Amino acid sequence: MYYALFFLMPFAAFLYASVGHGGASSYLMILALLGFAPEEIRPTALILNMMVSMVAYLNYRKAGVFPMQLFLSLILFSIPAAYLGGTILLNATVYKKVLGFLLIFPVLKFGGVFPISKDEQVERKWWMPPVLGILIGFVSGMIGIGGGIILTPIILMLGWAGVKETAALSALFIFLNSVAGFVGAATYEITVSQELWVLIPLTVLGGALGAYLGAKRFSVKVLKYMLAAVLLFASVKLILS
């Protein structure tokens, strides 16, 4: 089953990076199902998340305007929260199932079941992004993800940024959150086996290809459907975990 990783990990990176995500939630699922030890799974997923999300950010940053003000109001509060969450060892089974069910709604939204007008936008109060950053950062640090699967649908549904701008913002958000979560997790003993280090170049390559196609080749409409597919996959995975 180890050799299945050489296909599964790059494919997951390709799919997630195409919509500006790092893929940590998918890496966690794959490694857990293949029987890797818990102390290896979270750091490995975060390392891969850092690399793939940075590649995605570099591609999407060139493809559109970056919403810097929104990003800063999120990340300045999310980083310390992600670090704090990373220091906590908590059973997140119930949370994952609840999150999985909640993700079904944005899947239906982006799939066109509940279409919204292009002009629809929720007014952004000054306190909203900081609170959102703290909540997503803390939860992300605890379960070993970058937070993109939570942040992206929220920003798009609130109308705070366009699809490609959100992808660029989410990618950098995921990268910095993953770094903070990894540093927090490093307060405990963590290990990454040689078997998993070998997978890193292939996984990053898959992410680079997905990010390139997502940023420069796929239309916005295609990107929304791909995002729906990613969120549906994450939803099912979280419910069954």
mmCIF file of C-alpha atoms in Angstrom:
data_model
loop_
_atom_site.group_PDB
_atom_site.id
_atom_site.type_symbol
_atom_site.label_atom_id
_atom_site.label_comp_id
_atom_site.label_asym_id
_atom_site.label_seq_id
_atom_site.Cartn_x
_atom_site.Cartn_y
_atom_site.Cartn_z
ATOM 1 C CA MET A 1 0.000 0.000 0.000
ATOM 2 C CA TYR A 2 2.991 2.323 0.491
ATOM 3 C CA TYR A 3 3.451 2.653 -3.263
ATOM 4 C CA ALA A 4 -0.112 3.966 -3.582
ATOM 5 C CA LEU A 5 1.177 7.133 -1.927
ATOM 6 C CA PHE A 6 3.201 7.940 -5.050
ATOM 7 C CA PHE A 7 -0.111 8.498 -6.872
ATOM 8 C CA LEU A 8 -2.486 9.574 -4.110
ATOM 9 C CA MET A 9 -0.364 12.354 -2.600
ATOM 10 C CA PRO A 10 0.534 14.159 -5.873
ATOM 11 C CA PHE A 11 -3.076 13.807 -7.082
ATOM 12 C CA ALA A 12 -4.417 15.313 -3.863
ATOM 13 C CA ALA A 13 -1.891 18.148 -4.143
ATOM 14 C CA PHE A 14 -2.906 18.761 -7.777
ATOM 15 C CA LEU A 15 -6.607 18.985 -6.944
ATOM 16 C CA TYR A 16 -6.233 21.188 -3.882
ATOM 17 C CA ALA A 17 -3.572 23.512 -5.342
ATOM 18 C CA SER A 18 -5.787 24.129 -8.376
ATOM 19 C CA VAL A 19 -8.119 26.079 -6.070
ATOM 20 C CA GLY A 20 -5.411 27.630 -3.897
ATOM 21 C CA HIS A 21 -5.354 25.029 -1.122
ATOM 22 C CA GLY A 22 -2.451 23.083 0.358
ATOM 23 C CA GLY A 23 -4.213 19.736 0.792
ATOM 24 C CA ALA A 24 -3.416 18.984 4.447
ATOM 25 C CA SER A 25 -6.852 17.532 5.177
ATOM 26 C CA SER A 26 -6.375 15.085 2.313
ATOM 27 C CA TYR A 27 -2.838 14.150 3.375
ATOM 28 C CA LEU A 28 -4.078 13.473 6.907
ATOM 29 C CA MET A 29 -6.741 11.124 5.592
ATOM 30 C CA ILE A 30 -4.431 9.245 3.200
ATOM 31 C CA LEU A 31 -1.644 8.720 5.732
ATOM 32 C CA ALA A 32 -4.066 7.648 8.461
ATOM 33 C CA LEU A 33 -5.803 5.119 6.197
ATOM 34 C CA LEU A 34 -2.437 3.632 5.230
ATOM 35 C CA GLY A 35 -1.510 3.091 8.858
ATOM 36 C CA PHE A 36 1.173 5.686 9.564
ATOM 37 C CA ALA A 37 1.749 6.636 13.191
ATOM 38 C CA PRO A 38 -0.086 9.744 14.479
ATOM 39 C CA GLU A 39 3.175 11.460 15.464
ATOM 40 C CA GLU A 40 4.269 11.242 11.818
ATOM 41 C CA ILE A 41 0.994 12.204 10.173
ATOM 42 C CA ARG A 42 0.486 15.772 11.418
ATOM 43 C CA PRO A 43 4.036 17.097 10.813
ATOM 44 C CA THR A 44 4.199 15.413 7.397
ATOM 45 C CA ALA A 45 0.870 16.925 6.355
ATOM 46 C CA LEU A 46 1.933 20.374 7.542
ATOM 47 C CA ILE A 47 5.298 20.209 5.730
ATOM 48 C CA LEU A 48 3.575 19.249 2.487
ATOM 49 C CA ASN A 49 0.924 21.882 3.115
ATOM 50 C CA MET A 50 3.566 24.597 3.450
ATOM 51 C CA MET A 51 5.261 23.688 0.186
ATOM 52 C CA VAL A 52 2.161 23.130 -1.940
ATOM 53 C CA SER A 53 0.329 26.208 -0.647
ATOM 54 C CA MET A 54 3.355 28.427 -1.353
ATOM 55 C CA VAL A 55 3.515 27.124 -4.929
ATOM 56 C CA ALA A 56 -0.216 27.802 -5.270
ATOM 57 C CA TYR A 57 0.198 31.314 -3.870
ATOM 58 C CA LEU A 58 3.009 32.213 -6.288
ATOM 59 C CA ASN A 59 0.868 31.145 -9.246
ATOM 60 C CA TYR A 60 -2.332 32.846 -8.121
ATOM 61 C CA ARG A 61 -0.528 36.007 -6.976
ATOM 62 C CA LYS A 62 0.550 36.610 -10.570
ATOM 63 C CA ALA A 63 -2.943 35.964 -11.904
ATOM 64 C CA GLY A 64 -4.860 38.709 -10.110
ATOM 65 C CA VAL A 65 -5.004 41.490 -7.521
ATOM 66 C CA PHE A 66 -4.136 40.378 -3.988
ATOM 67 C CA PRO A 67 -6.587 41.620 -1.284
ATOM 68 C CA MET A 68 -3.833 42.687 1.123
ATOM 69 C CA GLN A 69 -5.990 44.558 3.629
ATOM 70 C CA LEU A 70 -8.341 41.610 4.081
ATOM 71 C CA PHE A 71 -5.402 39.203 4.276
ATOM 72 C CA LEU A 72 -3.607 41.163 7.001
ATOM 73 C CA SER A 73 -6.754 41.516 9.099
ATOM 74 C CA LEU A 74 -7.100 37.715 8.998
ATOM 75 C CA ILE A 75 -3.540 36.431 9.299
ATOM 76 C CA LEU A 76 -2.262 38.746 12.065
ATOM 77 C CA PHE A 77 -4.778 37.150 14.404
ATOM 78 C CA SER A 78 -4.715 33.669 12.903
ATOM 79 C CA ILE A 79 -0.966 32.962 13.285
ATOM 80 C CA PRO A 80 -0.823 33.150 17.112
ATOM 81 C CA ALA A 81 -4.082 31.197 17.318
ATOM 82 C CA ALA A 82 -2.687 28.474 15.015
ATOM 83 C CA TYR A 83 0.455 28.243 17.141
ATOM 84 C CA LEU A 84 -1.622 27.900 20.304
ATOM 85 C CA GLY A 85 -3.842 25.291 18.673
ATOM 86 C CA GLY A 86 -0.774 23.360 17.541
ATOM 87 C CA THR A 87 0.397 22.984 21.143
ATOM 88 C CA ILE A 88 -2.853 21.272 22.143
ATOM 89 C CA LEU A 89 -3.363 17.525 21.865
ATOM 90 C CA LEU A 90 -7.108 17.122 21.425
ATOM 91 C CA ASN A 91 -9.405 14.447 20.039
ATOM 92 C CA ALA A 92 -10.998 16.264 17.096
ATOM 93 C CA THR A 93 -13.279 13.424 15.915
ATOM 94 C CA VAL A 94 -16.554 15.140 16.804
ATOM 95 C CA TYR A 95 -15.351 18.449 15.391
ATOM 96 C CA LYS A 96 -14.338 16.844 12.098
ATOM 97 C CA LYS A 97 -17.774 15.265 11.673
ATOM 98 C CA VAL A 98 -19.566 18.539 12.413
ATOM 99 C CA LEU A 99 -17.288 20.413 10.012
ATOM 100 C CA GLY A 100 -17.886 17.756 7.372
ATOM 101 C CA PHE A 101 -21.646 18.288 7.549
ATOM 102 C CA LEU A 102 -21.237 22.079 7.512
ATOM 103 C CA LEU A 103 -19.121 21.900 4.359
ATOM 104 C CA ILE A 104 -22.043 20.371 2.465
ATOM 105 C CA PHE A 105 -23.704 23.801 2.352
ATOM 106 C CA PRO A 106 -20.888 25.595 0.474
ATOM 107 C CA VAL A 107 -20.611 22.572 -1.830
ATOM 108 C CA LEU A 108 -24.249 23.096 -2.833
ATOM 109 C CA LYS A 109 -23.693 26.840 -3.025
ATOM 110 C CA PHE A 110 -20.709 26.667 -5.367
ATOM 111 C CA GLY A 111 -22.298 23.860 -7.346
ATOM 112 C CA GLY A 112 -25.077 26.261 -8.342
ATOM 113 C CA VAL A 113 -27.830 24.730 -6.199
ATOM 114 C CA PHE A 114 -28.123 28.018 -4.285
ATOM 115 C CA PRO A 115 -26.742 30.575 -6.746
ATOM 116 C CA ILE A 116 -25.922 34.085 -5.540
ATOM 117 C CA SER A 117 -25.755 37.270 -7.573
ATOM 118 C CA LYS A 118 -22.388 38.768 -8.448
ATOM 119 C CA ASP A 119 -23.357 41.941 -6.600
ATOM 120 C CA GLU A 120 -24.251 40.197 -3.336
ATOM 121 C CA GLN A 121 -21.867 41.143 -0.542
ATOM 122 C CA VAL A 122 -22.014 41.126 3.248
ATOM 123 C CA GLU A 123 -20.643 44.351 4.697
ATOM 124 C CA ARG A 124 -17.245 43.703 6.271
ATOM 125 C CA LYS A 125 -17.208 45.070 9.795
ATOM 126 C CA TRP A 126 -13.767 45.783 11.270
ATOM 127 C CA TRP A 127 -14.053 42.980 13.827
ATOM 128 C CA MET A 128 -15.178 40.197 11.461
ATOM 129 C CA PRO A 129 -11.840 39.193 9.837
ATOM 130 C CA PRO A 130 -9.906 39.144 13.166
ATOM 131 C CA VAL A 131 -12.533 36.927 14.810
ATOM 132 C CA LEU A 132 -12.623 34.672 11.755
ATOM 133 C CA GLY A 133 -8.821 34.473 11.731
ATOM 134 C CA ILE A 134 -8.636 33.522 15.405
ATOM 135 C CA LEU A 135 -11.275 30.789 15.130
ATOM 136 C CA ILE A 136 -9.894 29.243 11.936
ATOM 137 C CA GLY A 137 -6.292 29.514 13.117
ATOM 138 C CA PHE A 138 -6.949 27.838 16.453
ATOM 139 C CA VAL A 139 -8.940 24.960 14.977
ATOM 140 C CA SER A 140 -6.443 24.512 12.124
ATOM 141 C CA GLY A 141 -3.522 24.282 14.521
ATOM 142 C CA MET A 142 -5.292 21.655 16.620
ATOM 143 C CA ILE A 143 -6.101 19.244 13.794
ATOM 144 C CA GLY A 144 -3.094 19.917 11.546
ATOM 145 C CA ILE A 145 -4.509 21.787 8.546
ATOM 146 C CA GLY A 146 -3.967 25.258 7.101
ATOM 147 C CA GLY A 147 -7.612 26.322 7.283
ATOM 148 C CA GLY A 148 -8.273 26.843 3.585
ATOM 149 C CA ILE A 149 -11.254 24.493 3.442
ATOM 150 C CA ILE A 150 -12.940 26.718 6.040
ATOM 151 C CA LEU A 151 -11.731 30.163 4.955
ATOM 152 C CA THR A 152 -12.308 29.930 1.198
ATOM 153 C CA PRO A 153 -16.074 29.204 1.178
ATOM 154 C CA ILE A 154 -16.703 31.802 3.875
ATOM 155 C CA ILE A 155 -14.935 34.596 1.962
ATOM 156 C CA LEU A 156 -16.676 33.707 -1.288
ATOM 157 C CA MET A 157 -20.128 33.415 0.268
ATOM 158 C CA LEU A 158 -19.679 36.757 2.036
ATOM 159 C CA GLY A 159 -18.545 38.307 -1.247
ATOM 160 C CA TRP A 160 -15.364 39.804 0.220
ATOM 161 C CA ALA A 161 -13.178 38.777 -2.754
ATOM 162 C CA GLY A 162 -13.401 37.128 -6.173
ATOM 163 C CA VAL A 163 -12.581 33.490 -6.864
ATOM 164 C CA LYS A 164 -8.951 33.901 -7.925
ATOM 165 C CA GLU A 165 -8.242 36.624 -5.360
ATOM 166 C CA THR A 166 -9.630 34.292 -2.677
ATOM 167 C CA ALA A 167 -7.458 31.449 -3.966
ATOM 168 C CA ALA A 168 -4.318 33.612 -3.670
ATOM 169 C CA LEU A 169 -5.293 34.877 -0.210
ATOM 170 C CA SER A 170 -6.165 31.391 1.025
ATOM 171 C CA ALA A 171 -2.909 29.899 -0.263
ATOM 172 C CA LEU A 172 -0.727 32.371 1.661
ATOM 173 C CA PHE A 173 -3.034 32.088 4.682
ATOM 174 C CA ILE A 174 -2.627 28.297 4.596
ATOM 175 C CA PHE A 175 1.157 28.560 4.291
ATOM 176 C CA LEU A 176 1.600 30.855 7.294
ATOM 177 C CA ASN A 177 -0.945 28.965 9.402
ATOM 178 C CA SER A 178 0.820 25.687 8.603
ATOM 179 C CA VAL A 179 4.157 27.156 9.693
ATOM 180 C CA ALA A 180 2.623 28.368 12.957
ATOM 181 C CA GLY A 181 0.865 25.039 13.552
ATOM 182 C CA PHE A 182 4.068 23.111 12.838
ATOM 183 C CA VAL A 183 6.064 25.245 15.282
ATOM 184 C CA GLY A 184 3.364 24.694 17.888
ATOM 185 C CA ALA A 185 3.314 20.940 17.257
ATOM 186 C CA ALA A 186 7.111 20.894 17.586
ATOM 187 C CA THR A 187 6.673 21.501 21.317
ATOM 188 C CA TYR A 188 5.892 17.771 21.352
ATOM 189 C CA GLU A 189 8.084 15.044 19.878
ATOM 190 C CA ILE A 190 7.486 14.783 16.123
ATOM 191 C CA THR A 191 9.044 12.509 13.513
ATOM 192 C CA VAL A 192 8.944 12.189 9.730
ATOM 193 C CA SER A 193 10.168 8.859 8.335
ATOM 194 C CA GLN A 194 12.495 8.571 5.354
ATOM 195 C CA GLU A 195 9.654 6.872 3.442
ATOM 196 C CA LEU A 196 7.602 10.051 3.660
ATOM 197 C CA TRP A 197 10.456 12.430 2.804
ATOM 198 C CA VAL A 198 10.745 10.669 -0.560
ATOM 199 C CA LEU A 199 7.159 11.687 -1.387
ATOM 200 C CA ILE A 200 7.719 15.411 -0.930
ATOM 201 C CA PRO A 201 9.185 16.242 -4.395
ATOM 202 C CA LEU A 202 6.422 14.351 -6.239
ATOM 203 C CA THR A 203 3.701 15.907 -4.119
ATOM 204 C CA VAL A 204 5.057 19.418 -4.656
ATOM 205 C CA LEU A 205 5.269 18.732 -8.402
ATOM 206 C CA GLY A 206 1.609 17.693 -8.445
ATOM 207 C CA GLY A 207 0.720 20.848 -6.550
ATOM 208 C CA ALA A 208 2.747 23.025 -8.938
ATOM 209 C CA LEU A 209 0.898 21.609 -11.946
ATOM 210 C CA GLY A 210 -2.492 22.064 -10.290
ATOM 211 C CA ALA A 211 -1.679 25.630 -9.236
ATOM 212 C CA TYR A 212 -0.490 26.552 -12.739
ATOM 213 C CA LEU A 213 -3.613 25.185 -14.414
ATOM 214 C CA GLY A 214 -5.906 26.685 -11.793
ATOM 215 C CA ALA A 215 -4.347 30.154 -12.006
ATOM 216 C CA LYS A 216 -3.802 30.434 -15.761
ATOM 217 C CA ARG A 217 -5.826 27.855 -17.675
ATOM 218 C CA PHE A 218 -9.096 27.142 -15.894
ATOM 219 C CA SER A 219 -11.970 29.627 -16.207
ATOM 220 C CA VAL A 220 -13.646 31.070 -13.117
ATOM 221 C CA LYS A 221 -16.682 28.856 -13.747
ATOM 222 C CA VAL A 222 -14.518 25.733 -13.941
ATOM 223 C CA LEU A 223 -12.673 26.880 -10.821
ATOM 224 C CA LYS A 224 -15.929 27.128 -8.869
ATOM 225 C CA TYR A 225 -16.915 23.596 -9.844
ATOM 226 C CA MET A 226 -13.441 22.344 -8.927
ATOM 227 C CA LEU A 227 -13.767 24.094 -5.574
ATOM 228 C CA ALA A 228 -17.119 22.372 -5.039
ATOM 229 C CA ALA A 229 -15.466 19.028 -5.831
ATOM 230 C CA VAL A 230 -12.643 19.719 -3.362
ATOM 231 C CA LEU A 231 -15.056 20.717 -0.604
ATOM 232 C CA LEU A 232 -17.293 17.706 -1.250
ATOM 233 C CA PHE A 233 -14.268 15.420 -1.000
ATOM 234 C CA ALA A 234 -13.173 17.110 2.229
ATOM 235 C CA SER A 235 -16.724 16.930 3.608
ATOM 236 C CA VAL A 236 -17.065 13.181 3.012
ATOM 237 C CA LYS A 237 -13.585 12.580 4.368
ATOM 238 C CA LEU A 238 -14.284 14.528 7.565
ATOM 239 C CA ILE A 239 -17.640 12.822 8.156
ATOM 240 C CA LEU A 240 -16.132 9.357 7.729
ATOM 241 C CA SER A 241 -12.979 10.070 9.749
#
